[in-house]
Short mmCIF file of N, CA, C and O in Angstrom, two decimals:
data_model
loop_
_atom_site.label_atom_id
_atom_site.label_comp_id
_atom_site.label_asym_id
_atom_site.label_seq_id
_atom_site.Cartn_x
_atom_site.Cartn_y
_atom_site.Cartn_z
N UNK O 8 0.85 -1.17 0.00
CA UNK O 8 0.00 0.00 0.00
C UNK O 8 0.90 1.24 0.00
O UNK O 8 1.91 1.20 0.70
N UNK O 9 0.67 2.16 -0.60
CA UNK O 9 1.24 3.71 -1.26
C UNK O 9 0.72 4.41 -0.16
O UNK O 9 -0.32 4.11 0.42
N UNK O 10 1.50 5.41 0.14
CA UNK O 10 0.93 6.62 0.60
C UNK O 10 -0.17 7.40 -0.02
O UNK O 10 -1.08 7.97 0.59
N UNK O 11 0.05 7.35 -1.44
CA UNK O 11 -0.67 8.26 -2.02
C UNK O 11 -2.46 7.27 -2.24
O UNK O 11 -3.54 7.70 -2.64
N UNK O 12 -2.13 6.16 -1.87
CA UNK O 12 -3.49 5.60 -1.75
C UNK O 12 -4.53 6.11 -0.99
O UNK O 12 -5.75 6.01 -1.11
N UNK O 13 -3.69 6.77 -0.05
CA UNK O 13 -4.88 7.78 1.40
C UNK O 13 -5.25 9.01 0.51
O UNK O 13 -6.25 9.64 0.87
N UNK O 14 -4.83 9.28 -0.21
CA UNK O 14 -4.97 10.73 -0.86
C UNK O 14 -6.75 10.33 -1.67
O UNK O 14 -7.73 11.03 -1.42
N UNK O 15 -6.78 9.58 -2.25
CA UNK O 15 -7.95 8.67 -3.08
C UNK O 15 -8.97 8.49 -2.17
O UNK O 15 -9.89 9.31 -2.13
N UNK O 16 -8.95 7.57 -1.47
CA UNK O 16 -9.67 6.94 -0.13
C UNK O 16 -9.10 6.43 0.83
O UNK O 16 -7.88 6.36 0.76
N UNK O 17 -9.70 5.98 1.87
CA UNK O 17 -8.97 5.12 2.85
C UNK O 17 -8.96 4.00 2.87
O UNK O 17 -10.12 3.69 3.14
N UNK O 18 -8.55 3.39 2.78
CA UNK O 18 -8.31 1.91 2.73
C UNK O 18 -9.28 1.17 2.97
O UNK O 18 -10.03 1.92 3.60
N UNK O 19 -9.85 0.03 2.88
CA UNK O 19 -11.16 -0.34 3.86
C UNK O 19 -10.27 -1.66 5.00
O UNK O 19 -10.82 -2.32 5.87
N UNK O 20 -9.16 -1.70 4.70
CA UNK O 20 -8.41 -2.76 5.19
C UNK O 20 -7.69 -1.87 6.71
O UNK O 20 -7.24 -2.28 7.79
N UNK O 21 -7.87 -0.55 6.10
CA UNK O 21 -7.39 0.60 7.26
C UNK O 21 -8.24 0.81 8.31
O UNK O 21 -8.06 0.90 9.53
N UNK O 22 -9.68 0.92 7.26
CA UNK O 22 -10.66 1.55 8.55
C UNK O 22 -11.27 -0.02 9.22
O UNK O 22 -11.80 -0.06 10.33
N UNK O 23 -11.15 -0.89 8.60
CA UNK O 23 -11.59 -2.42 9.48
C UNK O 23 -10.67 -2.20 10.96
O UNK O 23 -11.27 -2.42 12.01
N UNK O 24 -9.41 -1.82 11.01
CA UNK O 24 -8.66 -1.91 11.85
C UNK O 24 -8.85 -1.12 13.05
O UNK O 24 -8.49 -1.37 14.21
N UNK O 25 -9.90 0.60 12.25
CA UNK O 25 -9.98 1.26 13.28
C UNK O 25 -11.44 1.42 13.68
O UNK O 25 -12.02 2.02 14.59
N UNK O 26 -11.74 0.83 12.88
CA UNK O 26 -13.84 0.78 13.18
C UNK O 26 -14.02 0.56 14.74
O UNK O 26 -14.32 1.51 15.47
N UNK O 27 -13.86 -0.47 15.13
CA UNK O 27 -13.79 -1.29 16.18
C UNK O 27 -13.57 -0.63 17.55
O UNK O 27 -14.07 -0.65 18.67
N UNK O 28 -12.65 -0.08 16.94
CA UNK O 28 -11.53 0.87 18.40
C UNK O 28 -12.29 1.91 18.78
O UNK O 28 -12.78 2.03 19.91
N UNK O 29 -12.42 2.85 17.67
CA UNK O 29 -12.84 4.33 17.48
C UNK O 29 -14.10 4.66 18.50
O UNK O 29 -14.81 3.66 18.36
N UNK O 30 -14.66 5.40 19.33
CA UNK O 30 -16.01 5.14 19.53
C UNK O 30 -17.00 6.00 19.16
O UNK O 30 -16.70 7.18 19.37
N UNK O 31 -18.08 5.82 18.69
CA UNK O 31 -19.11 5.85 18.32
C UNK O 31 -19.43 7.52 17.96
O UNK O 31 -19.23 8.27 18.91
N UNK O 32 -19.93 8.17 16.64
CA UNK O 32 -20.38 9.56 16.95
C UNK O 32 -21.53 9.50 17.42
O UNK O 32 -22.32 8.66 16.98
N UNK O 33 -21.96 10.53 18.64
CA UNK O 33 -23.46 10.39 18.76
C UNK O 33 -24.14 11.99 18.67
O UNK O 33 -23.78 12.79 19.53
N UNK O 34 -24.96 12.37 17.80
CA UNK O 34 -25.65 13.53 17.61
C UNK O 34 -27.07 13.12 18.70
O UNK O 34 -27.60 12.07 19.06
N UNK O 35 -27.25 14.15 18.88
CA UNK O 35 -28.24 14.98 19.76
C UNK O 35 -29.38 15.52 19.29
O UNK O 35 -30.39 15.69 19.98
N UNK O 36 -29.25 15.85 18.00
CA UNK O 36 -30.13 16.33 17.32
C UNK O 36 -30.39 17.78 17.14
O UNK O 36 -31.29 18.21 16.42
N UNK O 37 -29.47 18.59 17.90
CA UNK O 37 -29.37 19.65 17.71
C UNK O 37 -27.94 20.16 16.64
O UNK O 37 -26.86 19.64 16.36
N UNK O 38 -28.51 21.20 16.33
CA UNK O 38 -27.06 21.65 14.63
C UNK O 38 -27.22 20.70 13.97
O UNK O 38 -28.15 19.91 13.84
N UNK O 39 -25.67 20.87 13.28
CA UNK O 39 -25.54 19.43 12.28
C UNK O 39 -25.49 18.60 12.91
O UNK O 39 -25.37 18.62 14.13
N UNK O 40 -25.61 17.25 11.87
CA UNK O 40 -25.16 16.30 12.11
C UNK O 40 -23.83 16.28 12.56
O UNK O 40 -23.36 17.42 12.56
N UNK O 41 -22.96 15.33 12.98
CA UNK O 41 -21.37 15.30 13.22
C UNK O 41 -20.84 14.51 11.98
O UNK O 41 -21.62 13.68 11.50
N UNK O 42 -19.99 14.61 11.57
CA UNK O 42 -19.04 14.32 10.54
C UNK O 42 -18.55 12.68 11.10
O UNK O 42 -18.02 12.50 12.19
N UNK O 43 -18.81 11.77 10.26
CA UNK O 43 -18.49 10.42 10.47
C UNK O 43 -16.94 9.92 10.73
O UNK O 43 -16.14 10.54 10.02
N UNK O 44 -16.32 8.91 11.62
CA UNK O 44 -14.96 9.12 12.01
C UNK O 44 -14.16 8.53 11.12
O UNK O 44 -12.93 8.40 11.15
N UNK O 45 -15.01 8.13 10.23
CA UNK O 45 -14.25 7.13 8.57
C UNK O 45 -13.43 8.59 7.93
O UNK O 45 -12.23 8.60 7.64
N UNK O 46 -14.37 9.79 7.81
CA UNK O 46 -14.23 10.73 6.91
C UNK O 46 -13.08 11.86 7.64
O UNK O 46 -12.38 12.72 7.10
N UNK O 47 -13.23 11.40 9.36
CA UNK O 47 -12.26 12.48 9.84
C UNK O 47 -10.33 11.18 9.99
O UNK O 47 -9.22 11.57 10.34
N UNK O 48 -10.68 10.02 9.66
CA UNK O 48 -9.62 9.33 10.31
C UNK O 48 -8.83 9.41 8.51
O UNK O 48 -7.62 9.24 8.42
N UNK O 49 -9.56 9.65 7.39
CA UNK O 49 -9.02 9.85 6.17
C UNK O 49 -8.51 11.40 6.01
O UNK O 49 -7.39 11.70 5.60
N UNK O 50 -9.01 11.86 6.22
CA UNK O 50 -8.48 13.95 6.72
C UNK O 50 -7.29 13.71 7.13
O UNK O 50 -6.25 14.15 6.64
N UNK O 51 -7.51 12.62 8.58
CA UNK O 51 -5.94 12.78 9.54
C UNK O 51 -4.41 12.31 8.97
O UNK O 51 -3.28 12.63 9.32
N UNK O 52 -4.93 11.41 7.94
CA UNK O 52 -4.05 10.03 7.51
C UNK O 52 -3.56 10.80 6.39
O UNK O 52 -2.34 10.92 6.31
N UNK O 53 -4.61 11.57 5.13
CA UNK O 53 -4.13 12.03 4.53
C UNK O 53 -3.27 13.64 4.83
O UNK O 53 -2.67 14.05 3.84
N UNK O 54 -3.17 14.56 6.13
CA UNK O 54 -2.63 15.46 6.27
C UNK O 54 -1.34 14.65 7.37
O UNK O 54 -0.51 15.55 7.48
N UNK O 55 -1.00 13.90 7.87
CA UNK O 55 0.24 12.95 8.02
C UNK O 55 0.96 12.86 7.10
O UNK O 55 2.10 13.32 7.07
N UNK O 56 0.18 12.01 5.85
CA UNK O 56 1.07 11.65 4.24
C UNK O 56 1.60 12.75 3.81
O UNK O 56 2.80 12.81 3.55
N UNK O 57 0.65 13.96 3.65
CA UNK O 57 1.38 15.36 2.68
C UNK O 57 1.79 16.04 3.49
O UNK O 57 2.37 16.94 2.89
N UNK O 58 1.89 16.27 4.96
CA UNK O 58 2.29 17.30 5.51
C UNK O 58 1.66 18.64 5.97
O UNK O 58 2.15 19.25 6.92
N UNK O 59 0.79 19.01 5.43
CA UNK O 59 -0.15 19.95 4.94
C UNK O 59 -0.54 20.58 6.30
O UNK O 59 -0.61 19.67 7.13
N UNK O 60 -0.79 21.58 6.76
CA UNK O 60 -1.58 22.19 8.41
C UNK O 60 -3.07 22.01 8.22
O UNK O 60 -3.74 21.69 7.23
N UNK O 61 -3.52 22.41 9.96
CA UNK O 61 -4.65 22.05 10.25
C UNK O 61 -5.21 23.22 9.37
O UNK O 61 -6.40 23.28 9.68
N UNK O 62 -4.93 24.31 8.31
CA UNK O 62 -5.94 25.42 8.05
C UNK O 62 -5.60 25.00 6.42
O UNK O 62 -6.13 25.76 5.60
N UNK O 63 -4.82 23.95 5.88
CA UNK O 63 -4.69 23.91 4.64
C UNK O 63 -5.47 22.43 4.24
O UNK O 63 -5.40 22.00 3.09
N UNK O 64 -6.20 21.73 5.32
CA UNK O 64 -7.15 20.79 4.66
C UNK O 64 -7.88 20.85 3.67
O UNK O 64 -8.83 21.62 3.74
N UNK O 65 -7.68 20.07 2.48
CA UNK O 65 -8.58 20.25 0.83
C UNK O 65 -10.07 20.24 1.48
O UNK O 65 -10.38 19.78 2.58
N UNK O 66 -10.77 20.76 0.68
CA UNK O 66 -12.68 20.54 1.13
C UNK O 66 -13.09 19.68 1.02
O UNK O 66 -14.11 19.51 1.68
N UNK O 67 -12.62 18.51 0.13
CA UNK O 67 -12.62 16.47 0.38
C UNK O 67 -13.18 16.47 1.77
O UNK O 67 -14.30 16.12 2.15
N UNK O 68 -12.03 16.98 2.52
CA UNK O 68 -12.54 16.03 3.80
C UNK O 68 -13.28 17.18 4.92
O UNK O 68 -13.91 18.21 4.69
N UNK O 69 -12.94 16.55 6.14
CA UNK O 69 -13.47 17.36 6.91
C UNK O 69 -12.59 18.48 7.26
O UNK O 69 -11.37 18.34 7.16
N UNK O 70 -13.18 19.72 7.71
CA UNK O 70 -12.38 20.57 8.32
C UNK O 70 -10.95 20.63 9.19
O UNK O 70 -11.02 19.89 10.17
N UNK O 71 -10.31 20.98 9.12
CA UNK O 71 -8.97 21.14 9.97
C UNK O 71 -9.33 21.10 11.56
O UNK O 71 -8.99 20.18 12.30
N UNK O 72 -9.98 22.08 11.91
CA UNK O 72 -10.42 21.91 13.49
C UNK O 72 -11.39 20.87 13.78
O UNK O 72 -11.30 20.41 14.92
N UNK O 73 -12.42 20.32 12.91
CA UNK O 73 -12.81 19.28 13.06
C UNK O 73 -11.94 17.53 13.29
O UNK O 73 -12.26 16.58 14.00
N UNK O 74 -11.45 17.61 12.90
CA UNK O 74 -10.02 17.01 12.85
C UNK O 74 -9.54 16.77 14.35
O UNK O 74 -9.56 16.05 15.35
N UNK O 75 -9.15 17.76 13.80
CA UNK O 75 -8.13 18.24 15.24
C UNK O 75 -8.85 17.72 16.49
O UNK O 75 -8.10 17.04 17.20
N UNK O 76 -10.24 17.87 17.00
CA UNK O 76 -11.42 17.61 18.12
C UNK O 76 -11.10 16.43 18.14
O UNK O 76 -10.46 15.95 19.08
N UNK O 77 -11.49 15.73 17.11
CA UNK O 77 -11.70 14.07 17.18
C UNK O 77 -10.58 13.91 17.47
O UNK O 77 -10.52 13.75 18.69
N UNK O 78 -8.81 13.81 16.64
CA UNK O 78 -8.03 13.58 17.03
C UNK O 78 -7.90 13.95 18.89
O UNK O 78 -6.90 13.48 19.43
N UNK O 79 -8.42 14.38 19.38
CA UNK O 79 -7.81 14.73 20.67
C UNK O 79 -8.54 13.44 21.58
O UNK O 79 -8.09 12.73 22.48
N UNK O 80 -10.04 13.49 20.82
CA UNK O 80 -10.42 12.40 21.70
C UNK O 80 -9.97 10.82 21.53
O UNK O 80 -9.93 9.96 22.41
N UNK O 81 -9.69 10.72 20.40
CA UNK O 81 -8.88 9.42 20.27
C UNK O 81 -7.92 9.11 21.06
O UNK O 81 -7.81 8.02 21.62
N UNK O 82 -7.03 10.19 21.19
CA UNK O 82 -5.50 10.21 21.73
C UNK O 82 -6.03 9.83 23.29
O UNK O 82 -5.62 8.79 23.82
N UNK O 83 -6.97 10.74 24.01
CA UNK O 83 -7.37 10.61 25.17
C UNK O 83 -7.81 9.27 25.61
O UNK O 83 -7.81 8.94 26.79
N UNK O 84 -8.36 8.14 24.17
CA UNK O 84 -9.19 7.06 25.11
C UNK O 84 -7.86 6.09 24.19
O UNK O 84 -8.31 5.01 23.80
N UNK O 85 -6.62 6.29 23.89
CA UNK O 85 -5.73 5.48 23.23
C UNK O 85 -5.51 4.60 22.50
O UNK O 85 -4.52 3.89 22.33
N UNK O 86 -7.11 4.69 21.72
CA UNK O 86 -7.23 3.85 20.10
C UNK O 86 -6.35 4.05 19.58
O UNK O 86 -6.55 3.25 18.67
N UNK O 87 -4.76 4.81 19.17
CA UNK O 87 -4.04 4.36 18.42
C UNK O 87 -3.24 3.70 19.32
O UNK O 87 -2.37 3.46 18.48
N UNK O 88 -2.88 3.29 20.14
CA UNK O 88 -2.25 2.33 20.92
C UNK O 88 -3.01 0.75 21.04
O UNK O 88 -2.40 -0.26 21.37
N UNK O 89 -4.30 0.79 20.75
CA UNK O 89 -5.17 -0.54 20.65
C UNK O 89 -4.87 -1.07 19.10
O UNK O 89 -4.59 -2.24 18.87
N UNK O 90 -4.93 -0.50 18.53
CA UNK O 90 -4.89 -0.83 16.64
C UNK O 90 -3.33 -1.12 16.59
O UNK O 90 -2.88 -2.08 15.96
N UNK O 91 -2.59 -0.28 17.27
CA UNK O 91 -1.29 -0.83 16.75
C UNK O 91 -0.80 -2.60 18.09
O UNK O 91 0.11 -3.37 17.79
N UNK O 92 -1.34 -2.69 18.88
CA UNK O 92 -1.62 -3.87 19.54
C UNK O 92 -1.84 -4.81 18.79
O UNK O 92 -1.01 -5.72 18.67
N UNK O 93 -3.07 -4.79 18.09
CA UNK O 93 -3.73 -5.42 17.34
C UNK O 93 -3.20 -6.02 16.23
O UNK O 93 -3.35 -7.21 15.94
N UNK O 94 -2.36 -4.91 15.40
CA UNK O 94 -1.69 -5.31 13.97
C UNK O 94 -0.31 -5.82 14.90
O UNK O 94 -0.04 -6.92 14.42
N UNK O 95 0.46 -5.60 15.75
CA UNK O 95 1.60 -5.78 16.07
C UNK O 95 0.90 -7.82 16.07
O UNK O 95 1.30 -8.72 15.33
N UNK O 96 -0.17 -7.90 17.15
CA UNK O 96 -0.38 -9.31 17.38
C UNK O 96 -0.80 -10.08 15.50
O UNK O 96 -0.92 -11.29 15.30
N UNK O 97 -0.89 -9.44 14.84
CA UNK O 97 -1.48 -10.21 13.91
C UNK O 97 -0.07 -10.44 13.27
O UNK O 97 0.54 -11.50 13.12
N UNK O 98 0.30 -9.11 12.92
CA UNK O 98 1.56 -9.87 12.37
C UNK O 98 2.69 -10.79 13.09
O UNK O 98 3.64 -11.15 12.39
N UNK O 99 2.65 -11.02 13.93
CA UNK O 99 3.33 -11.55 15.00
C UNK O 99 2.78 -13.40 14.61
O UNK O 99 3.42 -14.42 14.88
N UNK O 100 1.51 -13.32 13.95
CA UNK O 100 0.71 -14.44 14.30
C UNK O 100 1.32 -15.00 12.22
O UNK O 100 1.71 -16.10 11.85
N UNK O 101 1.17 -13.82 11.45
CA UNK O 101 1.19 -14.40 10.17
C UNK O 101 3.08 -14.54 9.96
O UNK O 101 3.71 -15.39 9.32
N UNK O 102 3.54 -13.49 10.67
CA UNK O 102 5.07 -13.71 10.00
C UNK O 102 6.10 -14.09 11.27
O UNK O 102 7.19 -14.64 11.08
N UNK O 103 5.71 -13.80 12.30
CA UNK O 103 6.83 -13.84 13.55
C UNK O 103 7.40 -12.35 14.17
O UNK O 103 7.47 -11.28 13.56
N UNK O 104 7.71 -12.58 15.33
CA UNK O 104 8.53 -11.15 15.39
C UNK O 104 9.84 -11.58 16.00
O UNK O 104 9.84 -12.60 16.69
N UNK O 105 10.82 -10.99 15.86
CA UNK O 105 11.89 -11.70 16.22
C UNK O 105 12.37 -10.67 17.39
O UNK O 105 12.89 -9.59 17.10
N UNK O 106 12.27 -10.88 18.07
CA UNK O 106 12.05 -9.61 19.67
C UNK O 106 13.62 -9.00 19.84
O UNK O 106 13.93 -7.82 20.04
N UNK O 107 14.52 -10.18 19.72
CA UNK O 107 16.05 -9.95 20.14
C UNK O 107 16.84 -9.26 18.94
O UNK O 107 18.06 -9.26 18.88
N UNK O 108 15.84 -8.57 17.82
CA UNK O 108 16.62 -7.61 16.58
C UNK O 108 15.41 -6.05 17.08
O UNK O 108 15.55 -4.97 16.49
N UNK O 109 14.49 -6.19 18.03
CA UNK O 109 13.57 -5.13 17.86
C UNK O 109 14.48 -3.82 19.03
O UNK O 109 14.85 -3.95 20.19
N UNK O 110 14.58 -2.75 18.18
CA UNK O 110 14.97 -1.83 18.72
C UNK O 110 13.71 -0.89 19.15
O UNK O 110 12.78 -0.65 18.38
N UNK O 111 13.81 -0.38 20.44
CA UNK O 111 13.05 0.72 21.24
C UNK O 111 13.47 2.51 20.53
O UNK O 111 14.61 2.96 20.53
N UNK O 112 12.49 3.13 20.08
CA UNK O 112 13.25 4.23 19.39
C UNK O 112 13.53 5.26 20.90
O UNK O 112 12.92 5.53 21.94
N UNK O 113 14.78 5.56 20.27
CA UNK O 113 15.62 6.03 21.04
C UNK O 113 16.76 6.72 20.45
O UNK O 113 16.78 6.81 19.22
N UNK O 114 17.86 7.31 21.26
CA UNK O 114 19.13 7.36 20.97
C UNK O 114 20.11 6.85 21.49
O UNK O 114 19.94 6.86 22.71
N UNK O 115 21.19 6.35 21.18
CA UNK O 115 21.97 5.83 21.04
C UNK O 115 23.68 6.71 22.00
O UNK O 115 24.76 6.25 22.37
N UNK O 116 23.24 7.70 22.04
CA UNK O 116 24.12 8.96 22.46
C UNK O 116 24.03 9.35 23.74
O UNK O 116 22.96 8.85 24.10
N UNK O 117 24.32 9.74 24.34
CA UNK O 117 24.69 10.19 25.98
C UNK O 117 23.92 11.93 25.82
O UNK O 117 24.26 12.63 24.87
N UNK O 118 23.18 12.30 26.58
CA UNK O 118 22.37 13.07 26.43
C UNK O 118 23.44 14.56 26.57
O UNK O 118 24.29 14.34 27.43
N UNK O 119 23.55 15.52 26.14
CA UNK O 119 24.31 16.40 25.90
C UNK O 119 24.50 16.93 27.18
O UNK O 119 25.66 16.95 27.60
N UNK O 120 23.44 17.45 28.04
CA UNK O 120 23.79 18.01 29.10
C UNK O 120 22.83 17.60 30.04
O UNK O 120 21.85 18.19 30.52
N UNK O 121 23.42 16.18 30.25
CA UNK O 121 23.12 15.15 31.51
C UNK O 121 21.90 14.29 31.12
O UNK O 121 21.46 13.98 30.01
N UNK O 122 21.36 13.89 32.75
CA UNK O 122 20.34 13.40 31.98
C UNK O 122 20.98 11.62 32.90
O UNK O 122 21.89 11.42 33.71
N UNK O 123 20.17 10.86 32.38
CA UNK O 123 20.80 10.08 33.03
C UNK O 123 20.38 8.98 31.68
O UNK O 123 20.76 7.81 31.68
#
C-alpha cells in the first residue's frame, strides 16, 4: 500500500482496523449532524502523508479543526495504541517477530547536558 493511496480513499483494510476501536459519533439532534470518524480518520491520515496544516485541509474532507477535536479524543481514550496492539499481534501471528533484533526508538548517544 502507497501513501498516495490515502490521498484517493482510505483503505477499507485501514478503517476495518480502526472501526472497532474508534467510539461511536453520537448527535443529539441539535445543529448538524457530526461528521463520520471514517471521513475524519481519512483527513488525519491524509494530512500525516502530505504534511499539509490544520488550516490547509482540501474541502474532500473534513475541516482542519474538526479534525483536530476528534483527534484529541482518540488520543485521550488510546485507540491508536489498541490498533497498533492489534496489527503488532497479527503480524506476529502471520510472520513472527523476532524480539532480540527489535529496537526501542531512542538514541543511542549520551544526552548532551546530563540526563541520566
Amino acid at each position: 500500500m502507497k501513501i498516495s493511496d490515502f490521498a484517493r480513499r482510505l483503505p477499507d483494510e485501514v478503517w476495518a482496523a480502526f472501526e472497532p476501536v474508534l467510539p461511536p459519533v453520537v448527535w443529539c439532534g441539535n445543529g448538524c449532524p457530526p461528521i463520520d470518524n471514517r471521513s475524519c480518520l481519512h483527513g488525519l491520515l491524509y494530512m500525516l502523508a502530505s504534511g499539509v496544516g490544520w488550516h490547509m485541509v482540501p474541502a474532500c474532507f473534513p475541516s482542519g479543526k474538526t479534525i483536530q477535536r476528534r483527534l484529541k479524543i482518540w488520543l485521550e481514550m488510546d485507540c491508536f495504541r489498541q490498533v497498533w496492539k492489534q496489527l503488532a499481534e497479527r503480524y506476529a501471528e502471520l510472520e513472527g517477530i523476532n524480539w532480540d533484533k527489535v529496537l526501542i526508538d531512542g538514541s543511542k548517544h549520551k544526552a548532551q547536558k546530563g540526563g541520566s
